[in-house]
Amino acid sequence: SSFLRHARSRNYVLESEMCKLESVPLDFGDYHPLKPITVTESKTKKMNRKGSTSSTSSSSSSSMVDPLSSVLDGTDPLSLFAAAADPVATTTTMDSTRKKRDKDDSSAVGSDFEPWSSKRGEILARYTTTEKLSIVSGNFSRKATTTGSAVSEKVRTRLEELDDLEEGSQKELLNLTQQDYMNRIEELNQSLKDAWSSDQKVKALKIVIQCSKLLSDTTVIQFYPSKFVLITDILDTFGKYLKRQTYYTCNCSCGVVFFPDNFSPESVNDTAKETCLNWFFKIASIRELIPRFYVEAAILKCNKFLSKTGISECLPRLTSMIRGIGDPLVAVYARAYLCRVGMEVAPQLKESLNKNFFDFLLTFKQIHGDTVQNQLVVQCVEFPVYLTLYSPAIDWILQCIAYHAPEVLLTEMMERCKKLGNNALLLNSVMSAFRAEFIAARSMDFIGMIKECDESGFPKHLLFRSLGLNLALADPPENDRLQILNEAWKVITKLKNPQDYINCAEVWVEYTCRHFTKREVNTVLSDVIKHMTPDRAFEDAYPQLQSIIQKVITYISDFSVLFSVEKFLPFLDMFQKESVRVEVCKCIMESFIKHQQESTKDPVILNALLHICKTMHDSVNALTLEDEKRMLAALINGFIKMVSFGRDFEQQLSFYVEARSMFCNLEPVLVQLIHSVNQLAMETRKVMKGNHSRKTAAFVRACVAFCFITIPSLSSIFTCLNLYLHSGQVALANQCLSQADAFFKAAVSLVPHVPKMISVDGKMRPSDAFLLEFLCNFFSTLLVVPDHPEQGVLFLVRGLLNVIQDYTWEDNSDDKVRIYTNVLHLLSAMTQEVYIYHVDKVDSNDALYGGDSKFLSEINKLCETVIAQILDHLKTLGKEETLKRQSQLALYFFNTTLAHGDLRNNKLNQLSVNLWNLAQKHGFADTKATAKTLEYIKRRSKQPETSHFTDLALRLLPPQSRT
């Protein structure tokens, strides 16, 4: 030929065959990678019998055994040695045991028992007051004692301190707000901890007694449940400290690492018993009933140190003590506290708990007495409000009694409620405490009791709400279901107060959805709309309305059924506050994406969901967080993916056009639409098997036009570049050559605008690596893009090279050279007679030019230009600080010439030798990589078509390290 050929000729089929892995037949037999491992253990025994040296026995196990663990019997010898040698380890073991022992109270019972801690926050939030409170504050300054005092003097001083407390050495703080009161209680709690840690045990006891006395004060009666929670926290702390101290006394005296939980009183030493007994005697000397009861109850668990029957003897006595408390509210909370500690230390002693509650039932009529009524008049508290103060205590007592209780106990409770005239408060607590299955089985009995109960003080709708909560968890008898709904709804629909109505309706909607058809659900929704629309009552009930929507879509997951519920969309119209409306829309879309298994074209579903998605989209503004935008876009994209009109491609494109106009503010949605339209074009090609008719060709061009118009509206430059490339490939596959050229030109013209830094996951990153990746993909596509007849040879490649040349690269970046090297790979592939891949029904340049010498000459000129650019860059890296980069790039370029260049060309051969020597010159080259490269050259030199590699191998310097 009349020009120097730079690229070597390639036989891609032969190369592919040579590079294939050798296939070796393998007989798997019974082997399967997921089958359990079989471990075979061989034991060799020495035998003393003459003529026999050894006997081998084998045992197999099909379970997956870890041989190391089995040898160690589950123990780690290093940990055992460390524990034996290190005293810190024993302390750690003791601490961990203590923590385990001091866990939440619920550890004594099963995980299905709801602990007191879960109710605490709700009580504090519900029972508040704006009245002024008072608190008695003692003087807890510690008196100085001489170090040489006798024991008797010390005892006398402590007795005097307790007497001081009894004789009123306290001052009363008046006119405290609720927050001030709570802060003061917290200070007392902290004082208790400080006193205990500094070994001031009498001071700690004084604090506990003072706090317990506060529980006899009902001057601000609405706050009493919250006061009970705060004070009993201090009592619990005291009880925990005393138990821990007694354990510590046992540990020190016995010399054991830790005292076991399941100890017997016989194993407790005399010192610990004496200490424990001393505390009980101190508490027994407290004159007032309420502090004496509470403090003894707080340390009830310490009875375990004294005798086996200590707790079982104390519980009935403490139960009887409560009979001496005159105020029924104070008494019921004392009973609740006794149940708390009783469930913690002896949950099996249900008889005492039952006696406690039956005592309460006997005295329950006190609440109607003159003393209570006069107190309510003085404090201006209405009787219904007063009754609600009992709820936390009664609910807790009944929860303790009902825990794992037999069904017969519920029957007994119902009978006792009937004897008390079906008191609504008790009936409500019974329904809250017992298992839902028990309540649901007797639903009609409870409805009868609710009808007959006295409504004064505790409205019936709250009872129906409690019944509804049980029926949401368990199913009533099938024959009673409709009657139950009718009876309940008769009461609910008559409620005038919107808040009372919606609180009940919210619960019974779940029962309706669970057991009935869309007709009944529609009736219920209609009734809710009717009650909540007047005076815009729905504005105060958004949480309940949201809950109703959630329940409806949980039970009606078929959206064709859901949107055929006539009142569903009018129900959505009640959500007029934008933030709530958007949350509801998100909830509906999440359910659709989760439950919709097949794509849909149902116009009812599409119109409704488009409206819902439009609501979400329109909520986006300048202040919307990026995470929120991503979430909304993901939901809308999930909907778009589920829409399919089958073979009606034109209708599908019309839907995408409509969606583009509706969701133009969310970029991820536009990106999804572009991908969906490209997919639509490729499905059309698949249906036509690549042979487009006039109609399908026009349709595909419409798809291409959709993408070309939409991409410029995106702000992310790399998203635009990748979509231009992707859409151009789709256009090329559908024989839209001029449209493909337009996409590729747009991509080329966008490259100069790539910023130096881009945001990736909220952090700024250099863009060079992303640009390099995109350009490599672009080069791969340009191989098969045919030249435009009016634009000249390789016009797209030339245009892209000009853009790369003019782009401002970072000074410490070598990406420009790496890009030029990839350009050489492209140019090498373009010189082949047959390209490595093609687009079906599109003639690439190998077919258009047919190996024309002028075309090849143009490619070689471009090669020389690119090589010159690379060599110029390598020269600029000759300084000391850049020699390593120069070495790496020289070796990278050498490998390119080796793989793609025709080294029979003397000029190129000499260039390769120079590059190799440059890479080796300063010893920065990777010696392992260079050794393998040299080995590869020598191996290739033995093949006939690359025999000229022999001379090359002789001219290359051996690998050198910097040392």
PDB file of N, CA and C in Angstrom, residues 286-295 321-326:
ATOM      1  N   ILE A 286     -41.965   3.550 110.291  1.00  0.00           N
ATOM      2  CA  ILE A 286     -42.564   4.753 109.698  1.00  0.00           C
ATOM      3  C   ILE A 286     -44.009   4.849 110.181  1.00  0.00           C
ATOM      4  N   ARG A 287     -44.385   6.034 110.711  1.00  0.00           N
ATOM      5  CA  ARG A 287     -45.681   6.142 111.377  1.00  0.00           C
ATOM      6  C   ARG A 287     -46.851   6.181 110.403  1.00  0.00           C
ATOM      7  N   GLU A 288     -46.678   6.909 109.298  1.00  0.00           N
ATOM      8  CA  GLU A 288     -47.807   7.097 108.373  1.00  0.00           C
ATOM      9  C   GLU A 288     -47.973   5.881 107.476  1.00  0.00           C
ATOM     10  N   LEU A 289     -49.240   5.574 107.189  1.00  0.00           N
ATOM     11  CA  LEU A 289     -49.557   4.350 106.442  1.00  0.00           C
ATOM     12  C   LEU A 289     -49.033   4.384 105.013  1.00  0.00           C
ATOM     13  N   ILE A 290     -49.312   5.469 104.305  1.00  0.00           N
ATOM     14  CA  ILE A 290     -48.994   5.490 102.857  1.00  0.00           C
ATOM     15  C   ILE A 290     -47.497   5.376 102.594  1.00  0.00           C
ATOM     16  N   PRO A 291     -46.623   6.199 103.247  1.00  0.00           N
ATOM     17  CA  PRO A 291     -45.182   5.992 102.994  1.00  0.00           C
ATOM     18  C   PRO A 291     -44.694   4.625 103.465  1.00  0.00           C
ATOM     19  N   ARG A 292     -45.269   4.115 104.614  1.00  0.00           N
ATOM     20  CA  ARG A 292     -44.842   2.790 105.080  1.00  0.00           C
ATOM     21  C   ARG A 292     -45.192   1.721 104.049  1.00  0.00           C
ATOM     22  N   PHE A 293     -46.393   1.805 103.483  1.00  0.00           N
ATOM     23  CA  PHE A 293     -46.806   0.828 102.469  1.00  0.00           C
ATOM     24  C   PHE A 293     -45.913   0.904 101.232  1.00  0.00           C
ATOM     25  N   TYR A 294     -45.734   2.118 100.688  1.00  0.00           N
ATOM     26  CA  TYR A 294     -45.001   2.257  99.422  1.00  0.00           C
ATOM     27  C   TYR A 294     -43.540   1.848  99.557  1.00  0.00           C
ATOM     28  N   VAL A 295     -42.890   2.245 100.661  1.00  0.00           N
ATOM     29  CA  VAL A 295     -41.465   1.934 100.794  1.00  0.00           C
ATOM     30  C   VAL A 295     -41.281   0.426 100.989  1.00  0.00           C
ATOM     31  N   MET A 321     -53.282  -3.877 104.043  1.00  0.00           N
ATOM     32  CA  MET A 321     -52.915  -2.514 104.489  1.00  0.00           C
ATOM     33  C   MET A 321     -53.636  -1.453 103.669  1.00  0.00           C
ATOM     34  N   ILE A 322     -53.851  -1.749 102.380  1.00  0.00           N
ATOM     35  CA  ILE A 322     -54.459  -0.753 101.486  1.00  0.00           C
ATOM     36  C   ILE A 322     -55.892  -0.439 101.922  1.00  0.00           C
ATOM     37  N   ARG A 323     -56.516  -1.375 102.625  1.00  0.00           N
ATOM     38  CA  ARG A 323     -57.881  -1.125 103.093  1.00  0.00           C
ATOM     39  C   ARG A 323     -57.946   0.083 104.022  1.00  0.00           C
ATOM     40  N   GLY A 324     -56.819   0.426 104.618  1.00  0.00           N
ATOM     41  CA  GLY A 324     -56.786   1.568 105.534  1.00  0.00           C
ATOM     42  C   GLY A 324     -56.672   2.911 104.832  1.00  0.00           C
ATOM     43  N   ILE A 325     -56.511   2.912 103.514  1.00  0.00           N
ATOM     44  CA  ILE A 325     -56.414   4.180 102.760  1.00  0.00           C
ATOM     45  C   ILE A 325     -57.827   4.624 102.414  1.00  0.00           C
ATOM     46  N   GLY A 326     -58.201   5.810 102.880  1.00  0.00           N
ATOM     47  CA  GLY A 326     -59.581   6.266 102.744  1.00  0.00           C
ATOM     48  C   GLY A 326     -59.951   6.781 101.372  1.00  0.00           C
TER      49      GLY A 326
END
